[in-house]
Amino acid sequence: MPRSKTALLIVAAGRGTRLGSEIPKQYLKLAGVPVLRHALDRFLACDAIGPVRVVIDPAHRAFYDDAVSGLDLPPPVSGGAERGQSVRNGLRALAIEAPDRVLVHDAARPFVSDAVIHRVLQALDETPGAVPALPVADTLKRAGGLGTEITGTEDRSTLFRAQTPQGFHFKTLLEVHEKTQNIATDDAALLEEFGLAVQLVEGADSLFKITTEDDLFRAKQMTEGALEPRVGTGFDVHRLAPGEKITLCGLEIAHDRTLVGHSDADVGLHAITDALLGAISDGDIGSHFPPSDPQWKGVASDRFLAHARDLVLRRGGRITHVDLTLICERPKIGPLRPAMRSRIAEILELSENRVSVKATTSEKLGFAGRGEGIAAQAAATVLLPADDQ
Ligand code: MG
């Protein structure tokens, strides 16, 4: 499926502060990362997802800006008083992208999985709507309320708990939202109201919505308790030859030499890429992008780095820090350092304070000292689920 055809709408406009915090639950931090960002990172690491909009309460803009730091997203959409209005505003904002399909997701469900996303999208080949759901485990009793007599027992085999992301044919969902002011708690209900088919696909227990203190505790256990730090290192060297410019840390820099290699020979990004792959014990840059493969000839190395970032995210991990040292006499790195940090942070979707760029000369000794090449070494710190095998 082409990347541009499936849009993502995250509804984060809720004021749900009933967890005893001043901060709405979608912005509470799990392992130092806002709930909304956990969900976003998982969606953005999925190749199927194209345009993204997040609907927020404008009063939460500062929380939002912190949550999406380093991500290249369009400005947030303002939500309405009701969830339905928020979704409608988001769909209208997405309409200019003309997506075929849209996934609508509650920001308070941080643990989205690739598998669920793909099950929902696959079901949309058959029906205009699809909802991830789970069977009900508890026996269901009917009664007027707690403390009142039971009047019946429901057949739970035909009842399911609906989750998100719910998937829809984009035009269909926009149309039903424009036709009704229904304040249903989910979007599938609108299609059902108009007699349009919505099918259930298998959800996931980990997709639970953070609503109660218990949910928050569980989410914290899943993130803070179960992540362990891994450190990887990377080292790379590329030769210098006569030329006009070099590509270093994702920047094109005018120079009287050029770096030689199969790709753009960006020795800085290569060292960081290897450090990330090392932290997740997943081979090296050569095993993912063999120099013998012509498709990598001359490519910009930000692709390698972005790939390593996605590999970390797909394993439920996150990059907490990268530290790079460039070893060369020239060019002088000092004046370039802020732009290098900024570019690396952009590629890794991190804030700049999680990226360090340092430089040293080798006192005119060795190949770097003689200006025959540039060397780079990097360390990357990654948090990975402790049960990652
Ligand atoms: Mg290299």
Coordinates of C-alpha atoms and ligand atoms in Angstrom, one line a residue:
M1 CA 0.0 0.0 0.0
P2 CA 1.5 3.4 -0.9
R3 CA 2.6 5.3 2.1
S4 CA 0.5 8.4 1.4
K5 CA -2.8 6.5 1.3
T6 CA -3.4 5.9 5.0
A7 CA -3.7 8.9 7.2
L8 CA -3.5 8.8 11.0
L9 CA -5.7 10.9 13.3
I10 CA -4.9 10.9 16.9
V11 CA -7.5 12.4 19.2
A12 CA -5.7 13.9 22.2
A13 CA -8.2 16.7 23.1
G14 CA -9.5 15.1 26.2
R15 CA -9.2 16.9 29.6
G16 CA -9.1 13.6 31.4
T17 CA -7.4 14.7 34.6
R18 CA -9.2 12.3 36.9
L19 CA -6.0 10.5 37.7
G20 CA -5.3 13.1 40.3
S21 CA -2.7 14.9 38.2
E22 CA -2.8 18.5 36.9
I23 CA -1.6 17.0 33.6
P24 CA -4.1 15.5 31.2
K25 CA -3.5 11.7 31.0
Q26 CA -2.3 11.8 27.4
Y27 CA 0.6 14.0 28.4
L28 CA 1.6 12.0 31.6
K29 CA 5.1 10.6 31.3
L30 CA 5.9 6.9 31.1
A31 CA 9.7 6.3 31.3
G32 CA 10.1 10.1 30.8
V33 CA 8.1 10.1 27.6
P34 CA 4.5 11.4 27.3
V35 CA 1.8 8.9 26.6
L36 CA 0.9 10.6 23.4
R37 CA 4.5 10.3 22.2
H38 CA 4.6 6.6 22.9
A39 CA 1.7 6.1 20.5
L40 CA 3.0 8.5 17.9
D41 CA 6.4 6.8 17.8
R42 CA 4.9 3.4 17.2
F43 CA 2.7 4.7 14.4
L44 CA 5.5 6.7 12.8
A45 CA 7.8 3.7 12.7
C46 CA 5.1 1.8 10.7
D47 CA 5.6 2.1 6.9
A48 CA 1.9 2.1 6.2
I49 CA 1.2 5.4 7.9
G50 CA 1.2 8.6 5.7
P51 CA -0.2 12.0 6.8
V52 CA -0.7 12.6 10.5
R53 CA -2.9 15.0 12.4
V54 CA -3.2 15.3 16.2
V55 CA -6.3 17.0 17.6
I56 CA -5.6 18.7 20.9
D57 CA -7.2 21.2 23.4
P58 CA -5.4 24.4 22.5
A59 CA -5.0 25.0 26.3
H60 CA -2.6 22.0 26.3
R61 CA -0.3 23.4 23.6
A62 CA 2.7 23.6 25.8
F63 CA 2.3 19.9 26.8
Y64 CA 1.8 19.0 23.2
D65 CA 4.9 20.8 21.9
D66 CA 6.9 19.0 24.5
A67 CA 5.4 15.6 23.5
V68 CA 6.2 16.0 19.8
S69 CA 9.6 17.6 20.2
G70 CA 11.9 16.6 17.3
L71 CA 9.0 15.2 15.2
D72 CA 8.2 16.8 11.8
L73 CA 4.4 17.1 12.2
P74 CA 2.0 19.7 10.9
P75 CA 0.5 22.1 13.5
P76 CA -2.1 20.4 15.8
V77 CA -5.8 20.7 15.1
S78 CA -8.0 22.3 17.7
G79 CA -10.6 19.9 19.3
G80 CA -14.2 20.6 20.0
A81 CA -16.3 20.3 23.2
E82 CA -17.2 16.7 22.3
R83 CA -15.1 13.9 21.0
G84 CA -17.2 13.7 17.8
Q85 CA -16.5 17.4 17.1
S86 CA -12.8 16.8 17.6
V87 CA -12.7 13.9 15.2
R88 CA -14.7 16.0 12.7
N89 CA -12.2 18.9 12.9
G90 CA -9.3 16.4 12.4
L91 CA -10.9 14.8 9.4
R92 CA -11.6 18.2 7.8
A93 CA -7.9 19.1 8.3
L94 CA -6.8 15.8 6.7
A95 CA -9.1 16.2 3.7
I96 CA -6.6 18.2 1.8
E97 CA -4.3 15.2 1.9
A98 CA -7.0 13.2 0.2
P99 CA -6.1 9.9 1.9
D100 CA -7.9 6.7 1.0
R101 CA -8.1 5.4 4.5
V102 CA -7.8 6.8 8.0
L103 CA -6.9 5.3 11.4
V104 CA -8.5 7.1 14.3
H105 CA -6.7 6.5 17.6
D106 CA -7.2 7.6 21.2
A107 CA -4.1 9.2 22.5
A108 CA -4.6 7.5 25.9
R109 CA -3.7 4.1 24.4
P110 CA 0.1 4.3 24.2
F111 CA 1.0 0.7 23.2
V112 CA 0.0 0.3 19.6
S113 CA 1.4 -2.6 17.8
D114 CA 2.4 -3.1 14.1
A115 CA 0.3 -6.3 14.1
V116 CA -2.9 -4.6 15.1
I117 CA -2.4 -1.7 12.6
H118 CA -1.9 -4.2 9.8
R119 CA -4.9 -6.3 10.8
V120 CA -7.1 -3.2 10.8
L121 CA -5.8 -2.0 7.4
Q122 CA -6.2 -5.5 5.9
A123 CA -9.8 -5.6 7.0
L124 CA -10.4 -2.3 5.2
D125 CA -10.0 -4.2 1.9
E126 CA -13.3 -5.8 2.7
T127 CA -15.4 -3.3 4.7
P128 CA -15.5 0.5 5.0
G129 CA -14.7 0.2 8.8
A130 CA -12.7 -2.1 11.0
V131 CA -12.3 -2.1 14.8
P132 CA -9.7 -4.0 16.9
A133 CA -11.6 -5.7 19.7
L134 CA -11.2 -8.3 22.4
P135 CA -13.6 -10.8 23.9
V136 CA -15.1 -10.1 27.3
A137 CA -13.5 -12.3 30.0
D138 CA -15.8 -11.5 32.9
T139 CA -19.4 -12.8 33.1
L140 CA -21.8 -9.9 32.4
K141 CA -24.7 -9.2 34.7
R142 CA -27.6 -6.9 34.1
A143 CA -28.8 -4.8 37.0
G144 CA -30.1 -1.3 37.8
G145 CA -26.8 -0.5 39.6
L146 CA -24.5 -1.7 42.3
G147 CA -26.4 -2.7 45.4
T148 CA -29.4 -3.7 43.3
E149 CA -30.7 -7.2 42.3
I150 CA -29.4 -8.9 39.2
T151 CA -32.1 -9.0 36.5
G152 CA -30.2 -11.1 33.9
T153 CA -26.9 -12.5 32.7
E154 CA -25.7 -11.5 29.2
D155 CA -24.3 -13.9 26.7
R156 CA -20.8 -12.7 26.6
S157 CA -19.8 -14.8 23.6
T158 CA -21.4 -12.2 21.3
L159 CA -19.9 -9.1 23.1
F160 CA -16.5 -7.5 22.5
R161 CA -14.5 -4.6 23.9
A162 CA -13.7 -2.1 21.1
Q163 CA -10.3 -0.5 21.0
T164 CA -8.5 1.8 18.7
P165 CA -7.0 2.5 16.2
Q166 CA -10.2 2.1 14.3
G167 CA -9.8 2.2 10.6
F168 CA -12.1 3.6 7.9
H169 CA -12.4 4.5 4.3
F170 CA -11.7 8.2 4.6
K171 CA -14.5 9.6 2.6
T172 CA -17.1 7.4 4.2
L173 CA -16.0 8.5 7.7
L174 CA -15.9 12.2 6.8
E175 CA -19.4 11.9 5.2
V176 CA -21.0 10.3 8.3
H177 CA -19.4 12.8 10.5
E178 CA -20.7 15.6 8.4
K179 CA -24.2 14.1 8.4
T180 CA -24.7 13.7 12.2
Q181 CA -24.0 15.4 15.4
N182 CA -24.0 12.0 17.2
I183 CA -21.8 12.1 20.3
A184 CA -21.0 8.4 20.1
T185 CA -17.9 7.4 22.1
D186 CA -16.4 5.8 19.0
D187 CA -16.4 6.3 15.3
A188 CA -17.5 2.8 14.3
A189 CA -20.9 3.6 15.9
L190 CA -21.5 6.3 13.3
L191 CA -21.0 3.9 10.4
E192 CA -23.2 1.3 12.2
E193 CA -25.9 4.0 12.5
F194 CA -25.9 4.5 8.7
G195 CA -25.9 0.7 8.1
L196 CA -22.3 0.6 6.8
A197 CA -20.3 -2.6 7.5
V198 CA -17.7 -2.4 10.3
Q199 CA -15.8 -5.6 11.1
L200 CA -14.0 -6.7 14.2
V201 CA -10.4 -7.7 14.0
E202 CA -8.3 -9.1 16.9
G203 CA -7.1 -6.3 19.2
A204 CA -4.4 -6.6 21.8
D205 CA -4.4 -6.6 25.6
S206 CA -1.5 -4.1 25.6
L207 CA -3.8 -1.7 23.7
F208 CA -5.6 -0.8 26.9
K209 CA -6.7 2.8 27.5
I210 CA -5.2 4.6 30.4
T211 CA -8.3 5.6 32.5
T212 CA -7.7 4.6 36.1
E213 CA -4.8 4.7 38.5
D214 CA -4.4 1.0 38.0
D215 CA -4.1 1.5 34.2
L216 CA -1.4 4.1 34.8
F217 CA 0.5 1.8 37.2
R218 CA 0.3 -1.0 34.6
A219 CA 1.6 1.3 31.8
K220 CA 4.4 2.5 34.0
Q221 CA 5.4 -1.1 34.8
M222 CA 5.3 -1.8 31.1
T223 CA 7.7 1.0 30.4
E224 CA 9.7 2.1 33.4
G225 CA 10.0 -1.3 35.1
A226 CA 10.7 -3.3 32.1
L227 CA 13.2 -1.2 30.0
E228 CA 16.9 -1.7 30.4
P229 CA 19.6 0.4 29.0
R230 CA 21.9 -0.9 26.3
V231 CA 24.9 1.0 25.0
G232 CA 26.3 0.5 21.5
T233 CA 29.5 1.9 19.9
G234 CA 30.3 2.6 16.3
F235 CA 33.5 3.5 14.5
D236 CA 34.1 4.5 10.9
V237 CA 36.7 6.0 8.6
H238 CA 36.4 7.4 5.1
R239 CA 39.2 8.5 2.8
L240 CA 39.5 12.1 1.7
A241 CA 40.2 12.9 -2.0
P242 CA 40.4 16.1 -4.0
G243 CA 36.9 17.6 -4.4
E244 CA 34.6 20.5 -3.5
K245 CA 32.4 19.4 -0.7
I246 CA 31.9 16.8 1.9
T247 CA 28.8 15.4 3.5
L248 CA 29.2 15.2 7.3
C249 CA 26.5 14.6 9.9
G250 CA 23.9 15.1 7.2
L251 CA 25.2 18.5 6.2
E252 CA 26.8 19.4 2.9
I253 CA 29.9 21.4 3.7
A254 CA 32.0 23.3 1.2
H255 CA 35.5 22.0 1.4
D256 CA 38.6 21.5 -0.8
R257 CA 38.4 17.8 -0.4
T258 CA 35.6 15.2 -0.6
L259 CA 34.9 12.0 1.4
V260 CA 35.1 8.8 -0.7
G261 CA 32.8 5.8 -0.2
H262 CA 30.0 3.8 -1.7
S263 CA 27.3 5.9 -0.3
D264 CA 27.8 9.6 0.5
A265 CA 30.5 8.5 2.8
D266 CA 29.1 10.4 5.8
V267 CA 31.4 9.1 8.4
G268 CA 29.6 10.7 11.3
L269 CA 26.2 9.3 10.5
H270 CA 27.8 5.9 9.8
A271 CA 29.3 5.8 13.2
I272 CA 26.0 6.7 14.9
T273 CA 24.1 4.1 12.8
D274 CA 26.6 1.4 13.9
A275 CA 26.3 2.5 17.5
L276 CA 22.5 2.1 17.3
L277 CA 22.7 -1.3 15.6
G278 CA 25.2 -2.3 18.3
A279 CA 22.9 -1.3 21.1
I280 CA 20.2 -3.6 19.8
S281 CA 22.7 -6.3 18.8
D282 CA 21.5 -6.2 15.2
G283 CA 24.6 -6.5 13.0
D284 CA 26.3 -3.5 11.5
I285 CA 25.7 -1.0 8.7
G286 CA 27.3 -3.3 6.2
S287 CA 24.9 -6.1 6.9
H288 CA 21.9 -3.9 6.5
F289 CA 23.1 -2.0 3.5
P290 CA 25.8 -4.1 1.8
P291 CA 28.3 -2.0 -0.2
S292 CA 28.0 -4.7 -2.9
D293 CA 24.3 -3.8 -3.4
P294 CA 24.1 -1.1 -6.2
Q295 CA 20.9 0.4 -4.7
W296 CA 23.0 2.0 -1.9
K297 CA 25.4 3.6 -4.3
G298 CA 25.6 7.4 -3.6
V299 CA 22.6 7.4 -1.3
A300 CA 22.3 10.0 1.5
S301 CA 23.3 8.3 4.8
D302 CA 20.3 9.8 6.7
R303 CA 18.4 6.9 5.3
F304 CA 20.7 4.4 7.1
L305 CA 20.4 6.3 10.3
A306 CA 16.6 6.6 10.1
H307 CA 16.4 2.9 9.4
A308 CA 18.4 2.1 12.6
R309 CA 16.1 4.5 14.5
D310 CA 13.1 2.6 13.2
L311 CA 14.6 -0.8 14.2
V312 CA 14.9 0.5 17.8
L313 CA 11.3 1.8 17.8
R314 CA 9.9 -1.4 16.3
R315 CA 11.4 -3.4 19.2
G316 CA 9.5 -1.2 21.6
G317 CA 12.8 0.6 22.5
R318 CA 13.8 4.2 22.5
I319 CA 17.0 6.1 21.9
T320 CA 17.9 8.2 24.9
H321 CA 21.2 9.7 23.8
V322 CA 23.9 9.6 21.1
D323 CA 27.4 11.0 21.4
L324 CA 29.6 11.4 18.4
T325 CA 33.3 12.3 18.2
L326 CA 34.8 13.4 14.8
I327 CA 38.5 13.0 14.4
C328 CA 40.0 15.3 11.8
E329 CA 42.2 18.4 11.3
R330 CA 39.8 20.0 8.8
P331 CA 37.1 21.1 8.4
K332 CA 36.9 22.9 11.7
I333 CA 34.0 21.3 13.4
G334 CA 33.3 24.0 16.1
P335 CA 31.3 26.4 13.9
L336 CA 29.4 23.5 12.4
R337 CA 28.5 21.7 15.6
P338 CA 25.1 23.4 16.3
A339 CA 23.9 22.6 12.8
M340 CA 25.2 19.0 13.1
R341 CA 23.4 18.4 16.4
S342 CA 20.3 19.8 14.9
R343 CA 20.4 17.7 11.8
I344 CA 21.1 14.5 13.8
A345 CA 18.3 15.3 16.2
E346 CA 16.0 15.8 13.3
I347 CA 16.9 12.4 11.7
L348 CA 16.6 10.6 15.0
E349 CA 13.4 12.5 16.0
L350 CA 15.0 13.4 19.3
S351 CA 15.4 16.7 21.1
E352 CA 18.8 18.3 20.6
N353 CA 19.8 17.9 24.2
R354 CA 19.9 14.1 23.5
V355 CA 22.5 14.6 20.8
S356 CA 26.2 15.4 21.4
V357 CA 28.8 16.2 18.7
K358 CA 32.4 16.5 19.7
A359 CA 35.6 16.9 17.7
T360 CA 39.2 16.4 18.1
T361 CA 42.3 16.5 16.0
S362 CA 45.0 13.7 16.2
E363 CA 47.8 16.2 16.7
K364 CA 48.7 15.9 13.0
L365 CA 49.6 12.2 13.7
G366 CA 48.4 9.3 11.6
F367 CA 46.0 9.3 8.6
A368 CA 43.6 11.8 10.2
G369 CA 46.5 14.1 11.1
R370 CA 47.9 14.0 7.6
G371 CA 44.4 14.8 6.2
E372 CA 44.1 11.5 4.4
G373 CA 40.7 10.7 5.9
I374 CA 38.2 11.5 8.6
A375 CA 37.4 9.1 11.5
A376 CA 34.3 9.1 13.7
Q377 CA 33.3 7.2 16.8
A378 CA 30.0 7.2 18.5
A379 CA 28.1 5.8 21.5
A380 CA 24.4 5.3 21.5
T381 CA 22.3 4.7 24.6
V382 CA 19.0 2.9 24.0
L383 CA 16.3 1.6 26.3
L384 CA 15.0 -1.8 25.3
P385 CA 12.3 -4.0 26.8
A386 CA 14.1 -6.2 29.3
D387 CA 12.5 -9.3 27.8
D388 CA 13.9 -8.4 24.3
Q389 CA 15.7 -11.5 23.0
Ligands
MG1 MG 31.2 4.2 6.3

